[in-house]
Amino acid sequence: MPEVFNWQLGRKMNYPYAERHPRSQFAFVFNINRCIACQTCTMACKSTWTFSKGQEYMWWNNVETKPYGGYPQSWDARLLNLLDTAHRTAGRNAQWDAGQRGGTERPYGVYEGMTIFEAAHSGAQRDQVAVGYEPSEEEWRSPNFYEDAATGSENVPEKLNMKPASLPAHGTWFFYLQRLCNHCTYPACLAACPRGAIYKRSEDGIVLIDQNRCRGYRKCVAQCPYKKPMFRATTRVSEKCIACYPRVEGKDPLTEGEPMETRCMAACVGKIRMQGLVQVSDDGNWKEDRYNPLYYLIKVEKVALPLYPQFGTEPNGYYIPPRWVPRPYLHQMFGPGVDEAIEKYSHPSRELLAVLALFRASQKIVFRYEIIEGAKIFERTINGKSWSMYNDTIVGFSKSGKEIARVSVEEPKYVRPDKHYNSI
Ligand code: SF4
Ligand code: SF4
Ligand code: SF4
Ligand code: F3S
């Protein structure tokens, strides 16, 4: 099996195809701390792409409550169990060596365990490309099972912890996890398909299923660790998130040729989502693009982390982890970068605060930002460190260099004229 370099794991890994990379890559950052689970994103996708017969159970975008929720039900717990079994059988540990952390090639250190590809190769699922499973019909039936269900307390699991909550970790907790296809750098769905019906576009890294080539073998469903390809019984082929590619290509008349964010991103009420395109070198590393907001959040500030990087597909969805959740749970889900990310988010730099204000400021994709410095407006001590807030203004530019957003850190106040005092 060829070897490819996975920067999220800080090492080479086995993958069925030789390394080849797109010129730029569709990527996104979700700030979990801000999501209110309104499901507007979910409905924006549903009402655009999956409202037809045979697509009833398809939720290409979904928002699930962790730790108990999941769509399909328990998808991640099942995958982690499979990986755990493979490690036990091989007598290995799925651990990270954070000591080897360094540069953009190993930002989280080195993963010393096995990915889903390597685990299949070493164990009982040798006939498969990756360890995985095909969910049952029951597991697909309830997209929001366990919504808002919190964990019990640490010592008495069946009872809620009634002590007052305080950081760094709440005794009773849950959080919302927003999910769609990660348009992975090394997609397991693509590797698994015996028909070669899945491809990754060279212009933007978007992963698509060719509806004419697909014969419904469902290996993609079984081996995508994130469970994002979905089989359609009426057509006997599988479908998945298409990253709203006509919008990303700038085909929507609203933006006059400028690349536009996807439906689920642009509709986000909580302003938790930012999506864009990052530039990729021939060796798979991201080209330095210091003032691209995604490059900044992921590579410079390292405040946004990949979901289950240990699976090995190099997912292109990144998350700012929730501040109140016990760290071991977050380490398992987002890898060893969690502590640094939470520390940076809790005590944000002047630049990070400005970039966070840019979320959902435009429907067009922001390719570059500039910051205009403003006055100091607030000062306090956070976790024993002094911290100041500045009312900086951040300006976002489109692909062609046009200004598309201008927002300040402090939101402006609008006072209603008296004549509207009691009217709507
Ligand atoms: Fe969360 Fe935004 Fe989706 Fe609402 S629209 S559920 S805030 S991600
Ligand atoms: Fe394929 Fe799954 Fe990755 Fe999407 S998330 S590209 S469906 S492996
Ligand atoms: Fe649906 Fe488009 Fe979002 Fe994909 S990117 S989940 S197709 S709205
Ligand atoms: Fe291939 Fe999945 Fe279709 S494995 S044939 S793309 S159902």
Coordinates of C-alpha atoms and ligand atoms in Angstrom, one line a residue:
M1 CA 0.0 0.0 0.0
P2 CA 1.5 3.5 -0.9
E3 CA 2.5 5.9 1.9
V4 CA 1.1 9.4 2.1
F5 CA 1.9 12.2 4.5
N6 CA -0.9 13.2 6.9
W7 CA 0.1 16.5 8.7
Q8 CA -2.7 16.1 11.3
L9 CA -0.9 12.9 12.5
G10 CA 2.5 14.3 12.0
R11 CA 3.6 11.2 10.0
K12 CA 3.2 9.1 6.9
M13 CA 0.5 6.6 6.8
N14 CA -0.8 3.8 4.5
Y15 CA -3.5 4.8 2.0
P16 CA -4.6 2.8 -1.1
Y17 CA -3.8 5.5 -3.6
A18 CA -0.6 7.5 -4.1
E19 CA -0.4 11.1 -2.9
R20 CA -2.0 13.7 -5.2
H21 CA -3.4 17.0 -4.0
P22 CA -5.9 19.6 -5.2
R23 CA -4.8 23.2 -5.9
S24 CA -7.0 24.5 -3.1
Q25 CA -9.2 22.7 -0.5
F26 CA -12.7 23.3 0.7
A27 CA -12.4 23.7 4.5
F28 CA -14.5 25.1 7.4
V29 CA -14.2 26.1 11.1
F30 CA -17.1 25.7 13.5
N31 CA -17.1 27.4 16.9
I32 CA -18.8 24.8 19.1
N33 CA -19.0 27.4 22.0
R34 CA -21.5 29.5 20.1
C35 CA -23.9 26.9 18.6
I36 CA -27.5 27.0 19.9
A37 CA -28.7 23.8 18.0
C38 CA -31.4 25.7 16.2
Q39 CA -30.9 23.4 13.2
T40 CA -31.3 26.2 10.7
C41 CA -28.2 24.8 8.9
T42 CA -29.8 21.4 8.8
M43 CA -33.0 22.7 7.2
A44 CA -31.1 24.9 4.8
C45 CA -29.4 21.8 3.4
K46 CA -32.5 19.7 3.5
S47 CA -34.7 22.2 1.7
T48 CA -32.0 22.7 -1.0
W49 CA -30.7 19.2 -1.8
T50 CA -32.6 16.3 0.0
F51 CA -36.3 17.0 -0.2
S52 CA -37.2 14.3 -2.7
K53 CA -38.6 10.8 -2.5
G54 CA -36.0 8.3 -1.2
Q55 CA -34.1 11.1 0.6
E56 CA -36.3 11.2 3.7
Y57 CA -33.7 10.0 6.1
M58 CA -30.8 12.0 4.5
W59 CA -29.4 14.8 6.6
W60 CA -26.2 15.7 4.9
N61 CA -25.8 18.4 7.6
N62 CA -26.8 17.5 11.1
V63 CA -26.3 18.9 14.6
E64 CA -26.1 16.2 17.3
T65 CA -25.9 16.5 21.1
K66 CA -22.7 14.9 22.6
P67 CA -21.9 12.7 24.4
Y68 CA -25.0 10.5 23.7
G69 CA -26.4 11.8 20.5
G70 CA -25.2 10.9 17.0
Y71 CA -26.5 10.4 13.5
P72 CA -26.5 7.6 12.6
Q73 CA -27.0 6.6 16.2
S74 CA -23.7 6.1 18.1
W75 CA -21.6 6.3 14.9
D76 CA -18.5 7.5 16.7
A77 CA -18.7 5.2 19.7
R78 CA -19.0 2.3 17.3
L79 CA -16.0 3.4 15.3
L80 CA -13.9 4.0 18.4
N81 CA -14.8 0.6 19.6
L82 CA -13.7 -1.0 16.3
L83 CA -10.4 0.9 16.5
D84 CA -9.9 0.0 20.1
T85 CA -10.4 -3.7 19.4
A86 CA -7.9 -3.6 16.5
H87 CA -5.3 -2.0 18.8
R88 CA -5.9 -4.6 21.6
T89 CA -5.6 -7.4 19.1
A90 CA -2.3 -6.0 17.7
G91 CA -1.1 -5.2 21.3
R92 CA -0.7 -1.5 20.5
N93 CA -1.7 1.8 22.0
A94 CA -3.6 4.5 20.2
Q95 CA -1.5 7.2 21.8
W96 CA 0.0 10.5 20.7
D97 CA 3.5 11.7 21.2
A98 CA 2.8 15.4 21.8
G99 CA 6.6 15.9 22.6
Q100 CA 7.3 15.8 18.9
R101 CA 5.0 18.8 18.2
G102 CA 6.5 21.4 15.9
G103 CA 6.0 23.5 12.8
T104 CA 3.1 23.2 10.4
E105 CA 4.0 19.6 9.6
R106 CA 3.4 18.3 13.1
P107 CA 1.2 20.9 14.9
Y108 CA -0.3 18.3 17.3
G109 CA 2.7 15.9 17.6
V110 CA 2.9 12.4 16.2
Y111 CA 0.1 9.9 16.4
E112 CA 1.6 6.5 17.3
G113 CA -1.6 4.4 17.0
M114 CA -3.2 3.0 13.9
T115 CA -5.6 4.8 11.6
I116 CA -8.7 3.1 10.2
F117 CA -6.7 2.1 7.1
E118 CA -3.8 0.6 9.1
A119 CA -6.1 -1.1 11.5
A120 CA -7.9 -2.9 8.7
H121 CA -4.6 -4.0 7.2
S122 CA -3.3 -5.4 10.4
G123 CA -6.3 -7.3 11.6
A124 CA -9.4 -9.2 10.8
Q125 CA -10.9 -6.8 8.3
R126 CA -7.9 -7.3 5.9
D127 CA -10.3 -7.7 2.9
Q128 CA -11.5 -4.1 3.5
V129 CA -9.8 -0.8 2.9
A130 CA -10.6 0.6 6.4
V131 CA -12.2 -0.7 9.5
G132 CA -15.9 0.3 9.5
Y133 CA -19.5 -0.9 9.5
E134 CA -22.7 -0.3 7.7
P135 CA -25.3 1.2 10.0
S136 CA -28.7 -0.6 10.3
E137 CA -32.0 1.0 9.3
E138 CA -32.7 1.6 13.1
E139 CA -29.5 3.5 13.5
W140 CA -30.5 5.9 10.7
R141 CA -34.1 6.5 11.9
S142 CA -33.7 9.3 14.5
P143 CA -31.5 12.2 13.5
N144 CA -31.6 14.0 16.8
F145 CA -31.8 11.2 19.3
Y146 CA -30.7 12.3 22.8
E147 CA -31.1 16.0 22.0
D148 CA -30.1 18.1 25.0
A149 CA -29.4 14.9 27.1
A150 CA -26.6 15.7 29.6
T151 CA -24.2 13.3 31.3
G152 CA -24.7 12.2 34.9
S153 CA -22.2 13.1 37.5
E154 CA -18.8 11.4 37.6
N155 CA -19.5 9.3 40.7
V156 CA -23.2 8.6 40.3
P157 CA -23.8 8.1 36.5
E158 CA -27.6 7.9 36.7
K159 CA -28.0 11.1 38.6
L160 CA -27.3 14.6 37.5
N161 CA -24.7 16.5 39.3
M162 CA -26.5 19.4 41.1
K163 CA -23.4 21.3 42.2
P164 CA -23.0 24.8 40.7
A165 CA -21.1 24.6 37.4
S166 CA -17.8 26.3 36.9
L167 CA -14.9 26.1 34.5
P168 CA -12.6 24.5 33.6
A169 CA -15.0 21.5 33.4
H170 CA -18.7 21.2 34.3
G171 CA -19.8 18.1 36.3
T172 CA -22.9 17.7 34.2
W173 CA -22.5 18.7 30.6
F174 CA -23.4 18.3 26.9
F175 CA -22.5 20.2 23.8
Y176 CA -23.6 20.4 20.2
L177 CA -21.6 18.9 17.4
Q178 CA -22.3 20.2 13.9
R179 CA -21.5 17.7 11.2
L180 CA -21.2 17.3 7.4
C181 CA -18.9 15.6 5.0
N182 CA -15.3 16.7 5.8
H183 CA -14.2 16.5 2.1
C184 CA -11.2 14.7 3.5
T185 CA -7.7 14.8 2.0
Y186 CA -7.6 11.0 2.1
P187 CA -11.3 10.1 1.8
A188 CA -12.1 6.6 3.0
C189 CA -15.3 6.6 0.9
L190 CA -13.2 7.2 -2.3
A191 CA -10.7 4.5 -1.3
A192 CA -13.4 2.0 -0.6
C193 CA -15.5 2.2 -3.7
P194 CA -14.8 -0.8 -6.0
R195 CA -16.4 1.1 -9.0
G196 CA -14.1 4.1 -8.7
A197 CA -17.3 6.2 -8.6
I198 CA -16.0 8.7 -6.0
Y199 CA -13.6 11.5 -6.9
K200 CA -11.9 14.5 -5.4
R201 CA -11.9 17.6 -7.5
S202 CA -8.5 19.1 -8.3
E203 CA -9.8 22.7 -8.2
D204 CA -11.3 22.7 -4.7
G205 CA -10.8 19.2 -3.1
I206 CA -14.6 18.7 -3.0
V207 CA -15.4 14.9 -2.8
L208 CA -18.3 13.8 -5.0
I209 CA -20.1 10.6 -5.9
D210 CA -20.6 10.1 -9.7
Q211 CA -24.2 9.3 -9.8
N212 CA -23.9 7.5 -13.2
R213 CA -21.0 5.3 -12.2
C214 CA -22.3 4.3 -8.7
R215 CA -24.0 0.9 -8.5
G216 CA -25.0 1.0 -4.9
Y217 CA -22.3 -1.2 -3.4
R218 CA -22.3 0.8 -0.2
K219 CA -18.7 0.3 0.7
C220 CA -18.5 4.0 0.9
V221 CA -21.2 4.0 3.6
A222 CA -19.4 1.3 5.5
Q223 CA -16.0 2.8 5.4
C224 CA -16.5 6.6 5.7
P225 CA -15.8 6.9 9.5
Y226 CA -18.0 9.9 9.7
K227 CA -20.9 8.1 8.1
K228 CA -21.7 10.8 5.5
P229 CA -22.5 8.9 2.3
M230 CA -26.1 7.8 2.4
F231 CA -27.8 5.1 0.2
R232 CA -31.0 6.1 -1.6
A233 CA -33.4 3.2 -2.0
T234 CA -35.4 4.8 -4.8
T235 CA -32.5 5.2 -7.2
R236 CA -30.2 2.4 -5.8
V237 CA -27.2 4.7 -5.6
S238 CA -25.5 6.6 -2.8
E239 CA -25.5 10.3 -2.3
K240 CA -23.6 12.7 0.0
C241 CA -22.9 16.4 0.7
I242 CA -21.8 18.1 -2.5
A243 CA -20.3 21.1 -0.6
C244 CA -22.9 23.2 -2.5
Y245 CA -20.3 23.3 -5.3
P246 CA -22.2 25.6 -7.7
R247 CA -22.1 28.3 -4.9
V248 CA -18.4 27.6 -4.2
E249 CA -17.7 28.0 -8.0
G250 CA -19.4 31.4 -7.9
K251 CA -22.3 30.3 -10.1
D252 CA -25.0 31.8 -7.9
P253 CA -26.2 35.0 -9.6
L254 CA -26.3 36.8 -6.2
T255 CA -22.6 37.1 -5.9
E256 CA -21.8 38.0 -9.6
G257 CA -19.1 35.4 -10.0
E258 CA -17.5 35.6 -6.6
P259 CA -17.2 32.2 -4.7
M260 CA -20.0 32.0 -2.1
E261 CA -20.3 30.0 1.1
T262 CA -22.5 26.9 1.2
R263 CA -26.2 26.9 2.2
C264 CA -25.6 25.4 5.7
M265 CA -22.8 27.9 6.4
A266 CA -24.5 31.0 5.2
A267 CA -27.7 30.2 7.1
C268 CA -26.1 29.9 10.5
V269 CA -28.0 31.9 13.1
G270 CA -25.5 31.5 15.8
K271 CA -22.7 32.8 13.6
I272 CA -20.6 29.8 14.5
R273 CA -19.5 28.9 10.9
M274 CA -16.8 30.1 8.6
Q275 CA -16.0 28.3 5.4
G276 CA -13.5 28.9 2.7
L277 CA -10.8 27.6 0.5
V278 CA -7.2 27.2 1.5
Q279 CA -4.3 26.8 -1.0
V280 CA -2.5 23.5 -1.1
S281 CA 1.1 22.7 -2.2
D282 CA 2.0 19.6 -4.3
D283 CA 3.2 17.9 -1.2
G284 CA -0.2 18.3 0.6
N285 CA 0.9 21.0 3.0
W286 CA -1.1 24.2 3.1
K287 CA 0.7 27.1 1.4
E288 CA 1.4 29.9 3.8
D289 CA -1.5 32.4 3.5
R290 CA -1.2 34.3 6.8
Y291 CA -4.3 36.5 6.3
N292 CA -6.7 33.8 5.1
P293 CA -9.0 33.5 8.1
L294 CA -9.0 29.7 7.9
Y295 CA -5.2 29.5 7.6
Y296 CA -4.9 31.8 10.6
L297 CA -7.4 30.0 12.9
I298 CA -6.1 26.5 12.1
K299 CA -2.4 26.9 11.4
V300 CA -1.3 30.1 13.1
E301 CA -3.5 30.4 16.2
K302 CA -4.3 26.6 16.3
V303 CA -7.6 27.3 18.0
A304 CA -9.6 25.1 15.6
L305 CA -8.9 21.3 15.5
P306 CA -9.9 18.4 13.2
L307 CA -12.6 15.9 14.3
Y308 CA -11.1 12.5 15.3
P309 CA -7.8 13.1 13.5
Q310 CA -6.8 9.6 14.5
F311 CA -9.2 8.1 12.0
G312 CA -6.6 9.1 9.4
T313 CA -8.7 10.7 6.6
E314 CA -7.3 14.2 7.3
P315 CA -10.7 15.7 7.5
N316 CA -11.1 19.4 6.4
G317 CA -13.7 20.4 9.0
Y318 CA -12.2 22.1 12.1
Y319 CA -13.7 22.9 15.5
I320 CA -13.1 25.3 18.3
P321 CA -13.6 23.0 21.2
P322 CA -16.2 23.7 24.0
R323 CA -14.7 25.2 27.0
W324 CA -16.8 23.5 29.7
V325 CA -16.3 19.8 28.7
P326 CA -14.0 17.4 30.6
R327 CA -10.6 17.3 28.8
P328 CA -10.3 13.5 28.4
Y329 CA -13.4 13.5 26.3
L330 CA -12.2 16.4 24.1
H331 CA -8.7 14.8 23.8
Q332 CA -10.3 11.7 22.3
M333 CA -12.4 13.7 19.9
F334 CA -10.0 16.5 18.8
G335 CA -6.5 15.1 19.7
P336 CA -3.8 16.7 21.8
G337 CA -4.2 20.3 20.5
V338 CA -7.2 20.7 22.8
D339 CA -5.6 22.4 25.8
E340 CA -3.8 25.0 23.8
A341 CA -6.9 25.7 21.7
I342 CA -9.1 26.3 24.8
E343 CA -6.4 28.4 26.5
K344 CA -6.1 30.6 23.3
Y345 CA -9.9 30.9 23.0
S346 CA -10.4 31.7 26.7
H347 CA -7.8 34.4 26.6
P348 CA -8.1 35.6 23.0
S349 CA -5.4 37.6 21.3
R350 CA -6.3 40.9 19.8
E351 CA -6.2 39.4 16.3
L352 CA -8.2 36.3 17.2
L353 CA -11.0 38.5 18.7
A354 CA -11.2 40.4 15.4
V355 CA -11.2 37.3 13.3
L356 CA -14.0 35.8 15.4
A357 CA -16.1 38.9 14.6
L358 CA -15.8 38.0 10.9
F359 CA -17.9 34.8 11.2
R360 CA -21.0 35.2 9.1
A361 CA -20.3 38.8 8.1
S362 CA -20.7 37.9 4.4
Q363 CA -22.3 35.2 2.2
K364 CA -19.2 35.5 0.0
I365 CA -16.1 33.5 0.8
V366 CA -13.5 35.6 2.6
F367 CA -10.0 35.0 1.1
R368 CA -8.1 37.6 3.0
Y369 CA -8.6 40.0 5.9
E370 CA -7.1 43.2 7.2
I371 CA -7.3 44.7 10.7
I372 CA -7.7 48.4 11.4
E373 CA -6.6 49.1 15.0
G374 CA -9.1 50.8 17.3
A375 CA -9.2 52.1 20.9
K376 CA -8.9 50.0 24.1
I377 CA -12.4 49.6 25.4
F378 CA -12.2 47.1 28.2
E379 CA -9.7 45.6 30.7
R380 CA -9.9 42.7 33.1
T381 CA -8.1 39.7 34.6
I382 CA -8.8 36.3 33.2
N383 CA -7.4 33.2 35.0
G384 CA -4.9 35.4 36.7
K385 CA -3.7 37.1 33.5
S386 CA -4.5 40.6 32.5
W387 CA -6.5 41.0 29.3
S388 CA -7.5 44.0 27.2
M389 CA -10.1 44.4 24.5
Y390 CA -9.7 46.7 21.6
N391 CA -12.4 47.9 19.3
D392 CA -10.6 46.9 16.1
T393 CA -12.3 46.8 12.7
I394 CA -11.8 43.8 10.5
V395 CA -12.2 44.0 6.8
G396 CA -12.8 40.9 4.6
F397 CA -12.0 40.6 0.9
S398 CA -13.4 38.3 -1.8
K399 CA -11.4 36.2 -4.3
S400 CA -11.1 39.1 -6.7
G401 CA -9.9 41.4 -3.9
K402 CA -13.2 43.4 -3.4
E403 CA -14.2 44.4 0.1
I404 CA -17.1 42.2 1.2
A405 CA -17.3 42.7 5.0
R406 CA -16.4 45.3 7.5
V407 CA -17.2 44.7 11.2
S408 CA -15.9 46.0 14.5
V409 CA -15.2 43.9 17.6
E410 CA -17.8 45.9 19.6
E411 CA -21.1 45.7 18.0
P412 CA -22.6 49.1 17.2
K413 CA -25.7 50.1 19.2
Y414 CA -28.9 51.1 17.3
V415 CA -31.5 53.1 19.2
R416 CA -35.0 53.0 18.1
P417 CA -36.6 56.4 17.5
D418 CA -39.3 57.1 20.1
K419 CA -42.1 56.9 17.6
H420 CA -41.4 53.1 17.4
Y421 CA -41.2 52.7 21.1
N422 CA -44.0 50.2 21.4
S423 CA -44.4 49.0 17.8
I424 CA -43.1 46.0 15.9
Ligands
SF4_1 FE1 -25.7 25.7 15.3 FE2 -25.6 27.5 13.4 FE3 -26.6 25.2 12.8 FE4 -27.9 26.9 14.4 S1 -27.5 27.2 12.3 S2 -27.6 24.7 14.8 S3 -26.3 27.9 15.5 S4 -24.5 25.5 13.4
SF4_2 FE1 -15.7 10.7 2.3 FE2 -16.6 10.5 4.7 FE3 -14.5 12.0 4.2 FE4 -16.8 12.8 3.3 S1 -16.3 12.6 5.5 S2 -14.9 12.8 2.2 S3 -17.9 10.9 2.9 S4 -14.6 9.8 4.0
SF4_3 FE1 -25.7 20.5 2.5 FE2 -24.2 22.2 1.0 FE3 -23.9 22.0 3.7 FE4 -23.1 20.0 2.1 S1 -22.3 22.1 2.2 S2 -24.2 19.8 4.1 S3 -24.6 20.1 0.5 S4 -25.7 22.7 2.6
F3S4 FE1 -19.2 2.9 -4.9 FE2 -20.6 3.7 -2.8 FE3 -21.7 3.6 -5.1 S1 -19.1 2.1 -2.8 S2 -20.7 2.0 -6.1 S3 -20.1 5.0 -4.5 S4 -22.6 3.1 -3.2

